[in-house]
């Protein structure tokens, strides 16, 4: 069994031990990590996709967000337990490698990389649409190119420059959401000076067909619509590998996940569904947050929200490129990707991994413009369920890794999963249930997403097993005493 080395203080060349973490630079400050952890749970999907969830489940969408939020909290607790004991840029992929076998680390690492390079295209296009509406002289594809090039340059300079950009991007999101909750909350309770909203009030939770106007089953459908907006919570554990005190960073991020989800997701959605009736036409026409701001008489609410969404898009793009490149770097260090991916510059930047990731992102952007309803739709659907696959692998890895940590380095078990192993098994059951329910969803493409994602996952796992068999055939038999902790 391989061990996980500590982070080096400065980047080096291509040399290294073949383990994740070697060659990267500890260039992220505590304030960077704090804001990455906070901003990581606030994706553009919260602003853009919440209106469809509200239309489907009514005020009951709060239960959908609460259930998914609980699942994410449990999964991040498991990941925090493993990452605090073994901080590494490969995060859950490296943990799966150690706990479940090399095939697992290979498979989930590449699937996660695939997910983020597709996200790069989605976010670049979303940002380009907003920018073109402001400056139409530059075509949409031109804005997408500009955004990708600028953020690629940022990631290539140093991990510190990524952290600085993300600090400000995330900061804007946090301030905006915080202000929205405070202002909206005051309006709901009728104490906001200068605002007389006749639509606001707690009565909106029950007055328009009840709390569950479309029945209890709508809660499950709501889960399908909101689950993917939570992807990104795990980024802090990858970034922690490039901080000066990874264990402290992971512990702090893990312990704060409950209030982050509670405030930014449940808090802001609660404000939306109490400011306006859930069936208000404005929510579907303008989007939930814009409609809520308009109901308060805030001028230029649409443009304000466009700026906030653009900030979220750029933040997601910035973090997506960082995350994809670090996963590619980790795979390269473990011999599961080209060795060039594991090379770093003098500043500790995995340049080849970044460039390779952004090239695939550019290709996906091209498909989005040229073949949106065929090739790009396939890419989106085939990567759509990867979030759930990642969470499932984290659960199974934690079941094995807890025993390994307790046996080898029990002093590193500074973060513990609650009610182990019962809550872990319960989380596994919930994730499998969600995947199964998606197979019954034809209205929102849930079935296509799961089936295509399973197809891609099966192909990647098949490649992993073939490569592992080839490696075993080439490798000489090692004496038994030299590998007492062989993987199973």
Coordinates of C-alpha atoms in Angstrom, one line a residue:
X1 CA 0.0 0.0 0.0
X2 CA 1.3 3.4 -0.9
X3 CA 1.7 6.2 1.6
X4 CA 0.8 9.8 1.1
X5 CA 3.7 12.3 1.4
X6 CA 3.5 15.7 2.8
X7 CA 3.4 18.9 0.6
X8 CA 6.6 20.3 -0.5
X9 CA 7.2 24.0 0.1
X10 CA 8.4 24.8 -3.4
X11 CA 7.6 23.4 -6.8
X12 CA 10.2 21.3 -8.5
X13 CA 10.6 19.8 -11.9
X14 CA 9.4 16.4 -13.1
X15 CA 11.1 14.5 -10.4
X16 CA 9.2 13.0 -7.6
X17 CA 8.2 9.9 -5.9
X18 CA 5.1 9.2 -8.0
X19 CA 2.9 10.1 -5.2
X20 CA 0.2 12.9 -5.2
X21 CA 1.4 16.2 -3.8
X22 CA 5.0 16.0 -4.8
X23 CA 6.2 19.1 -6.7
X24 CA 3.2 21.3 -5.8
X25 CA 3.8 24.5 -3.8
X26 CA 2.1 25.5 -0.6
X27 CA 1.0 28.8 -1.9
X28 CA -2.6 29.1 -0.6
X29 CA -3.1 31.3 2.4
X30 CA -5.6 30.7 5.2
X31 CA -7.9 33.4 3.9
X32 CA -7.8 31.8 0.4
X33 CA -8.8 28.4 1.9
X34 CA -11.5 29.9 4.0
X35 CA -13.1 31.7 1.1
X36 CA -12.6 28.7 -1.3
X37 CA -14.4 26.6 1.3
X38 CA -17.3 29.1 1.7
X39 CA -17.6 29.9 -2.0
X40 CA -17.3 26.3 -3.1
X41 CA -20.9 25.6 -2.0
X42 CA -22.3 28.6 -3.9
X43 CA -22.5 27.6 -7.6
X44 CA -24.1 29.4 -10.4
X45 CA -26.7 26.6 -10.4
X46 CA -28.2 28.1 -7.2
X47 CA -29.0 31.4 -8.9
X48 CA -30.0 29.9 -12.3
X49 CA -31.6 26.6 -11.5
X50 CA -33.6 27.2 -8.4
X51 CA -36.6 28.6 -10.2
X52 CA -37.4 25.2 -11.9
X53 CA -37.1 23.5 -8.5
X54 CA -39.5 25.9 -6.9
X55 CA -42.0 25.5 -9.8
X56 CA -41.9 21.7 -9.3
X57 CA -42.1 21.3 -5.5
X58 CA -43.4 24.7 -4.4
X59 CA -42.3 25.7 -0.9
X60 CA -41.5 22.1 -0.4
X61 CA -38.3 22.7 -2.3
X62 CA -36.9 23.6 1.0
X63 CA -37.1 19.9 2.0
X64 CA -35.4 18.9 -1.2
X65 CA -32.5 21.3 -0.5
X66 CA -32.4 20.1 3.2
X67 CA -32.2 16.4 2.2
X68 CA -29.5 17.0 -0.4
X69 CA -27.7 19.3 2.0
X70 CA -27.8 16.7 4.7
X71 CA -26.4 14.1 2.2
X72 CA -23.6 16.5 1.2
X73 CA -22.7 17.3 4.9
X74 CA -22.4 13.6 5.6
X75 CA -20.3 12.9 2.5
X76 CA -18.0 15.9 3.2
X77 CA -17.6 14.7 6.8
X78 CA -16.3 11.3 5.4
X79 CA -14.0 13.1 3.0
X80 CA -12.8 15.4 5.7
X81 CA -11.9 12.4 7.9
X82 CA -9.8 10.9 5.2
X83 CA -8.3 14.2 3.9
X84 CA -7.3 15.5 7.4
X85 CA -5.4 12.3 7.9
X86 CA -3.9 12.3 4.4
X87 CA -4.0 15.7 2.8
X88 CA -3.3 15.3 -1.0
X89 CA -4.2 17.1 -4.2
X90 CA -5.8 13.9 -5.4
X91 CA -8.3 14.0 -2.5
X92 CA -11.0 11.3 -2.9
X93 CA -9.3 9.7 -5.9
X94 CA -6.1 9.1 -4.0
X95 CA -8.1 7.8 -1.0
X96 CA -10.1 5.5 -3.3
X97 CA -6.7 4.3 -4.7
X98 CA -5.5 3.4 -1.3
X99 CA -8.8 2.0 0.2
X100 CA -10.5 0.3 -2.7
X101 CA -7.7 -0.4 -5.2
X102 CA -5.9 1.4 -8.0
X103 CA -8.8 0.8 -10.4
X104 CA -11.1 2.8 -8.2
X105 CA -8.7 5.8 -7.9
X106 CA -8.1 5.7 -11.7
X107 CA -11.8 5.5 -12.6
X108 CA -13.2 8.2 -10.3
X109 CA -10.2 10.5 -10.9
X110 CA -10.7 10.5 -14.7
X111 CA -14.5 10.7 -14.4
X112 CA -14.1 13.7 -12.1
X113 CA -11.7 15.3 -14.5
X114 CA -14.2 14.7 -17.4
X115 CA -17.0 16.3 -15.4
X116 CA -15.0 19.5 -14.8
X117 CA -13.7 19.9 -18.4
X118 CA -17.4 19.8 -19.5
X119 CA -18.3 22.3 -16.8
X120 CA -15.6 24.6 -18.2
X121 CA -17.5 24.7 -21.5
X122 CA -20.9 25.2 -19.8
X123 CA -19.6 28.0 -17.6
X124 CA -17.6 29.7 -20.3
X125 CA -20.7 29.8 -22.5
X126 CA -22.9 31.1 -19.7
X127 CA -20.4 33.9 -18.9
X128 CA -20.1 34.8 -22.6
X129 CA -23.9 35.2 -22.9
X130 CA -23.9 37.7 -20.1
X131 CA -20.9 39.6 -21.4
X132 CA -22.3 39.8 -24.9
X133 CA -25.5 41.3 -23.5
X134 CA -23.4 44.1 -22.1
X135 CA -20.9 44.5 -25.0
X136 CA -22.5 43.0 -28.2
X137 CA -19.6 44.2 -30.3
X138 CA -17.7 41.1 -29.3
X139 CA -19.3 37.9 -30.4
X140 CA -20.3 35.3 -27.9
X141 CA -17.6 32.8 -28.9
X142 CA -15.1 35.6 -28.6
X143 CA -16.1 36.3 -25.0
X144 CA -15.9 32.5 -24.2
X145 CA -12.4 32.5 -25.6
X146 CA -11.4 35.6 -23.7
X147 CA -12.7 34.3 -20.4
X148 CA -11.0 30.9 -20.8
X149 CA -7.7 32.5 -21.8
X150 CA -7.7 34.9 -18.9
X151 CA -8.4 32.3 -16.3
X152 CA -6.0 29.8 -17.8
X153 CA -3.3 32.5 -17.5
X154 CA -4.3 33.0 -13.9
X155 CA -3.9 29.4 -13.1
X156 CA -0.6 29.1 -14.9
X157 CA 1.1 32.0 -12.9
X158 CA 0.9 30.3 -9.5
X159 CA -1.5 28.6 -7.1
X160 CA -1.4 31.9 -5.2
X161 CA -2.9 33.8 -8.1
X162 CA -5.7 31.2 -8.4
X163 CA -6.3 31.6 -4.7
X164 CA -6.4 35.4 -4.9
X165 CA -8.8 35.4 -7.8
X166 CA -11.0 32.9 -6.1
X167 CA -10.9 34.9 -2.9
X168 CA -12.5 37.9 -4.6
X169 CA -14.9 35.9 -6.8
X170 CA -16.1 33.9 -3.8
X171 CA -16.2 37.1 -1.6
X172 CA -18.6 38.8 -4.0
X173 CA -20.9 35.8 -4.0
X174 CA -20.8 35.5 -0.2
X175 CA -21.5 39.3 0.3
X176 CA -24.3 39.2 -2.3
X177 CA -26.0 36.2 -0.8
X178 CA -25.6 37.5 2.7
X179 CA -27.1 40.9 1.7
X180 CA -30.0 39.2 -0.1
X181 CA -30.8 37.1 3.0
X182 CA -30.7 40.1 5.4
X183 CA -32.7 42.5 3.1
X184 CA -35.2 39.8 2.1
X185 CA -35.6 38.6 5.7
X186 CA -36.3 42.1 6.9
X187 CA -38.9 42.5 4.1
X188 CA -40.6 39.2 5.0
X189 CA -41.1 40.3 8.6
X190 CA -42.2 43.8 7.5
X191 CA -39.4 45.8 9.1
X192 CA -37.4 46.9 6.0
X193 CA -37.5 50.7 5.8
X194 CA -38.8 52.1 2.6
X195 CA -40.2 48.9 1.2
X196 CA -43.9 48.0 1.2
X197 CA -44.2 44.6 -0.4
X198 CA -47.7 43.3 -0.4
X199 CA -46.6 39.9 -1.6
X200 CA -44.0 39.1 1.2
X201 CA -44.8 37.0 4.3
X202 CA -44.6 33.6 5.9
X203 CA -48.1 32.9 4.5
X204 CA -46.5 32.3 1.1
X205 CA -45.4 28.9 2.6
X206 CA -48.9 27.6 2.9
X207 CA -51.4 29.9 1.2
X208 CA -51.1 28.8 -2.4
X209 CA -52.0 25.2 -2.4
X210 CA -50.2 24.3 0.8
X211 CA -46.6 23.6 1.6
X212 CA -46.6 20.7 -0.8
X213 CA -48.9 21.9 -3.6
X214 CA -47.8 19.1 -6.0
X215 CA -47.7 16.3 -3.4
X216 CA -44.9 14.7 -1.4
X217 CA -43.5 13.1 -4.6
X218 CA -42.4 16.5 -5.8
X219 CA -39.8 16.6 -3.1
X220 CA -38.0 13.7 -4.8
X221 CA -38.2 15.4 -8.2
X222 CA -36.9 18.6 -6.6
X223 CA -33.9 16.6 -5.3
X224 CA -33.1 15.7 -8.9
X225 CA -33.2 19.3 -9.9
X226 CA -31.0 20.7 -7.1
X227 CA -28.5 17.9 -6.3
X228 CA -26.0 19.0 -9.0
X229 CA -25.9 22.6 -7.7
X230 CA -24.0 21.2 -4.7
X231 CA -21.1 19.9 -6.7
X232 CA -17.9 21.8 -5.7
X233 CA -18.1 21.3 -2.0
X234 CA -15.2 19.0 -2.2
X235 CA -12.8 21.5 -3.9
X236 CA -11.6 22.7 -0.5
X237 CA -10.1 19.3 0.2
X238 CA -8.1 19.4 -3.0
X239 CA -6.9 22.9 -2.5
X240 CA -5.9 22.2 1.1
X241 CA -3.1 20.1 -0.3
X242 CA -1.4 23.3 -1.4
X243 CA -1.8 25.2 1.9
X244 CA 0.7 25.6 4.6
X245 CA -1.3 23.6 7.1
X246 CA -3.4 21.1 5.2
X247 CA -4.8 19.3 8.2
X248 CA -6.0 22.5 9.8
X249 CA -7.5 23.7 6.5
X250 CA -9.4 20.4 5.9
X251 CA -10.6 20.3 9.5
X252 CA -11.9 23.9 9.5
X253 CA -13.6 23.4 6.1
X254 CA -15.3 20.1 7.2
X255 CA -16.6 21.6 10.5
X256 CA -18.1 24.6 8.8
X257 CA -20.0 22.8 6.0
X258 CA -23.3 22.6 8.0
X259 CA -23.7 26.3 8.5
X260 CA -22.5 27.1 5.0
X261 CA -25.2 25.0 3.4
X262 CA -27.7 26.1 5.9
X263 CA -27.2 29.8 5.4
X264 CA -26.4 30.0 1.7
X265 CA -28.8 27.4 0.3
X266 CA -31.7 27.0 2.8
X267 CA -31.5 30.6 4.0
X268 CA -31.6 32.2 0.5
X269 CA -34.3 29.8 -0.9
X270 CA -36.4 30.4 2.2
X271 CA -36.2 34.2 1.5
X272 CA -37.3 33.6 -2.1
X273 CA -40.3 31.5 -1.3
X274 CA -41.5 33.8 1.4
X275 CA -41.0 37.0 -0.6
X276 CA -43.1 35.7 -3.4
X277 CA -45.8 33.0 -3.9
X278 CA -44.1 29.9 -5.3
X279 CA -46.5 30.0 -8.4
X280 CA -45.7 33.6 -9.2
X281 CA -45.1 34.0 -13.0
X282 CA -42.2 36.3 -12.2
X283 CA -40.2 33.4 -10.8
X284 CA -40.3 31.5 -14.0
X285 CA -40.0 34.6 -16.2
X286 CA -37.2 36.4 -14.5
X287 CA -35.6 33.8 -12.3
X288 CA -36.1 33.3 -8.6
X289 CA -33.6 35.8 -7.3
X290 CA -34.3 38.5 -9.8
X291 CA -38.0 38.2 -9.2
X292 CA -37.4 38.4 -5.4
X293 CA -35.3 41.6 -5.9
X294 CA -37.8 43.1 -8.2
X295 CA -40.6 42.5 -5.6
X296 CA -38.7 44.7 -3.2
X297 CA -38.5 47.5 -5.8
X298 CA -34.8 47.4 -6.1
X299 CA -33.8 49.2 -9.3
X300 CA -31.9 47.3 -12.0
X301 CA -32.4 44.0 -10.1
X302 CA -31.8 42.1 -13.3
X303 CA -28.5 43.7 -14.0
X304 CA -27.4 43.3 -10.4
X305 CA -28.2 39.6 -10.6
X306 CA -26.4 39.2 -13.9
X307 CA -23.3 40.6 -12.3
X308 CA -23.6 38.2 -9.4
X309 CA -24.2 35.2 -11.7
X310 CA -21.3 36.3 -13.9
X311 CA -19.1 36.3 -10.7
X312 CA -20.3 32.8 -9.8
X313 CA -19.7 31.6 -13.4
X314 CA -16.1 33.0 -13.3
X315 CA -15.5 31.5 -9.9
X316 CA -16.8 28.1 -11.1
X317 CA -14.6 28.3 -14.2
X318 CA -11.6 29.3 -12.2
X319 CA -12.1 26.5 -9.7
X320 CA -13.0 24.0 -12.4
X321 CA -9.8 24.5 -14.2
X322 CA -7.8 24.4 -11.0
X323 CA -9.6 21.2 -9.9
X324 CA -9.3 19.4 -13.2
X325 CA -5.6 20.2 -13.5
X326 CA -4.9 19.0 -9.9
X327 CA -6.8 15.8 -10.5
X328 CA -4.8 15.3 -13.7
X329 CA -1.6 16.0 -11.8
X330 CA -2.4 13.5 -9.1
X331 CA -3.3 10.8 -11.7
X332 CA 0.1 11.6 -13.4
X333 CA 1.9 11.2 -10.1
X334 CA 0.3 7.8 -9.5
X335 CA 1.1 6.6 -13.0
X336 CA -2.5 6.7 -14.1
X337 CA -2.1 9.5 -16.6
X338 CA 0.8 10.7 -18.8
X339 CA 3.9 11.5 -16.8
X340 CA 4.0 15.0 -18.2
X341 CA 0.9 15.8 -16.2
X342 CA 3.0 15.4 -13.0
X343 CA 5.6 17.9 -14.0
X344 CA 5.6 21.2 -12.3
X345 CA 7.2 24.6 -13.0
X346 CA 9.5 26.4 -10.6
X347 CA 6.4 27.9 -9.0
X348 CA 4.9 24.5 -8.4
X349 CA 2.4 24.8 -11.2
X350 CA 1.4 21.6 -13.1
X351 CA 1.5 23.4 -16.5
X352 CA 0.9 20.4 -18.7
X353 CA -2.0 19.3 -16.7
X354 CA -3.6 22.8 -16.8
X355 CA -3.0 23.1 -20.6
X356 CA -4.4 19.7 -21.3
X357 CA -7.5 20.4 -19.2
X358 CA -8.2 23.7 -20.9
X359 CA -7.6 22.3 -24.4
X360 CA -10.4 19.7 -23.7
X361 CA -12.5 22.6 -22.3
X362 CA -12.0 24.5 -25.6
X363 CA -13.0 21.5 -27.6
X364 CA -16.2 21.2 -25.5
X365 CA -16.9 24.9 -26.1
X366 CA -16.6 24.3 -29.8
X367 CA -19.0 21.4 -29.6
X368 CA -21.4 23.6 -27.6
X369 CA -21.5 26.1 -30.5
X370 CA -21.4 23.7 -33.4
X371 CA -23.2 20.6 -32.2
X372 CA -25.3 21.7 -29.1
X373 CA -28.0 19.1 -29.5
X374 CA -25.9 16.1 -30.3
X375 CA -22.2 15.9 -29.2
X376 CA -22.4 18.5 -26.5
X377 CA -25.7 17.2 -25.1
X378 CA -24.1 13.8 -24.9
X379 CA -21.1 15.3 -23.0
X380 CA -23.3 17.0 -20.5
X381 CA -25.6 14.0 -19.9
X382 CA -22.8 11.5 -19.7
X383 CA -21.0 13.6 -17.1
X384 CA -24.2 14.6 -15.2
X385 CA -24.3 11.9 -12.6
X386 CA -20.6 12.0 -11.8
X387 CA -21.3 14.0 -8.7
X388 CA -23.3 11.1 -7.3
X389 CA -20.6 8.6 -8.3
X390 CA -18.0 10.7 -6.6
X391 CA -20.0 10.8 -3.4
X392 CA -20.7 7.1 -3.5
X393 CA -16.9 6.3 -3.9
X394 CA -16.2 8.6 -1.0
X395 CA -18.6 6.6 1.2
X396 CA -17.1 3.2 0.3
X397 CA -13.6 4.6 0.6
X398 CA -14.3 5.9 4.1
X399 CA -15.6 2.5 5.2
X400 CA -12.2 1.0 4.5
X401 CA -10.0 4.0 5.2
X402 CA -11.2 4.4 8.8
X403 CA -9.8 0.9 9.6
X404 CA -6.5 1.7 7.8
X405 CA -6.1 5.0 9.7
X406 CA -7.0 3.4 13.1
X407 CA -4.5 0.7 12.5
X408 CA -1.6 2.7 11.1
X409 CA -1.8 6.3 12.3
X410 CA -4.7 6.7 14.8
X411 CA -3.3 10.1 16.0
X412 CA -4.3 11.5 12.6
X413 CA -7.9 10.8 13.1
X414 CA -8.7 14.4 14.0
X415 CA -12.0 14.5 12.1
X416 CA -14.4 11.6 12.7
X417 CA -17.5 10.5 10.8
X418 CA -20.5 10.6 13.0
X419 CA -22.1 7.3 14.1
X420 CA -19.6 5.3 12.0
X421 CA -20.4 3.0 10.1
X422 CA -24.2 3.4 10.4
X423 CA -24.5 6.9 8.9
X424 CA -22.1 5.9 6.1
X425 CA -24.3 3.0 5.2
X426 CA -27.4 5.3 5.4
X427 CA -25.7 7.8 3.0
X428 CA -24.8 5.0 0.6
X429 CA -28.5 3.9 0.6
X430 CA -29.7 7.5 0.0
X431 CA -27.3 8.1 -3.0
X432 CA -28.3 4.8 -4.6
X433 CA -32.0 5.6 -4.0
X434 CA -31.5 9.0 -5.8
X435 CA -29.7 7.3 -8.7
X436 CA -32.6 4.8 -8.9
X437 CA -35.2 7.4 -8.8
X438 CA -33.4 9.3 -11.6
X439 CA -34.0 6.3 -13.8
X440 CA -37.7 6.9 -13.5
X441 CA -37.4 10.5 -14.5
X442 CA -38.1 11.1 -18.2
X443 CA -39.4 14.7 -17.9
X444 CA -36.1 16.2 -16.7
X445 CA -33.6 13.9 -18.6
X446 CA -32.8 12.1 -15.4
X447 CA -32.9 8.7 -17.0
X448 CA -30.7 9.7 -19.9
X449 CA -28.2 11.3 -17.5
X450 CA -27.8 8.2 -15.4
X451 CA -27.7 5.7 -18.3
X452 CA -25.1 7.7 -20.2
X453 CA -23.1 8.4 -17.1
X454 CA -23.1 4.7 -16.3
X455 CA -22.0 3.9 -19.8
X456 CA -19.0 6.3 -19.6
X457 CA -18.2 5.0 -16.1
X458 CA -18.3 1.4 -17.3
X459 CA -15.9 2.2 -20.1
X460 CA -13.5 4.0 -17.7
X461 CA -13.7 1.2 -15.1
X462 CA -13.1 -1.3 -17.9
X463 CA -10.0 0.6 -19.1
X464 CA -8.8 0.7 -15.4
X465 CA -9.1 -3.0 -15.0
X466 CA -7.4 -3.8 -18.3
X467 CA -4.5 -1.5 -17.4
X468 CA -4.2 -3.1 -13.9
X469 CA -4.1 -6.5 -15.4
X470 CA -1.4 -5.5 -17.9
X471 CA 0.7 -3.9 -15.1
X472 CA 0.4 -7.1 -13.0
X473 CA 1.5 -9.1 -15.9
X474 CA 4.6 -6.9 -16.4
X475 CA 5.6 -6.4 -12.8
X476 CA 7.9 -8.9 -11.1
X477 CA 6.6 -10.7 -8.0
X478 CA 7.7 -8.9 -4.9
X479 CA 8.6 -10.7 -1.7
X480 CA 5.6 -10.9 0.6
X481 CA 7.3 -9.2 3.5
X482 CA 7.9 -6.0 1.3
X483 CA 4.2 -5.3 0.9
X484 CA 2.3 -6.3 4.0
X485 CA -0.6 -4.0 3.3
X486 CA -1.5 -5.1 -0.2
X487 CA -4.7 -3.6 -1.6
X488 CA -7.7 -5.7 -2.1

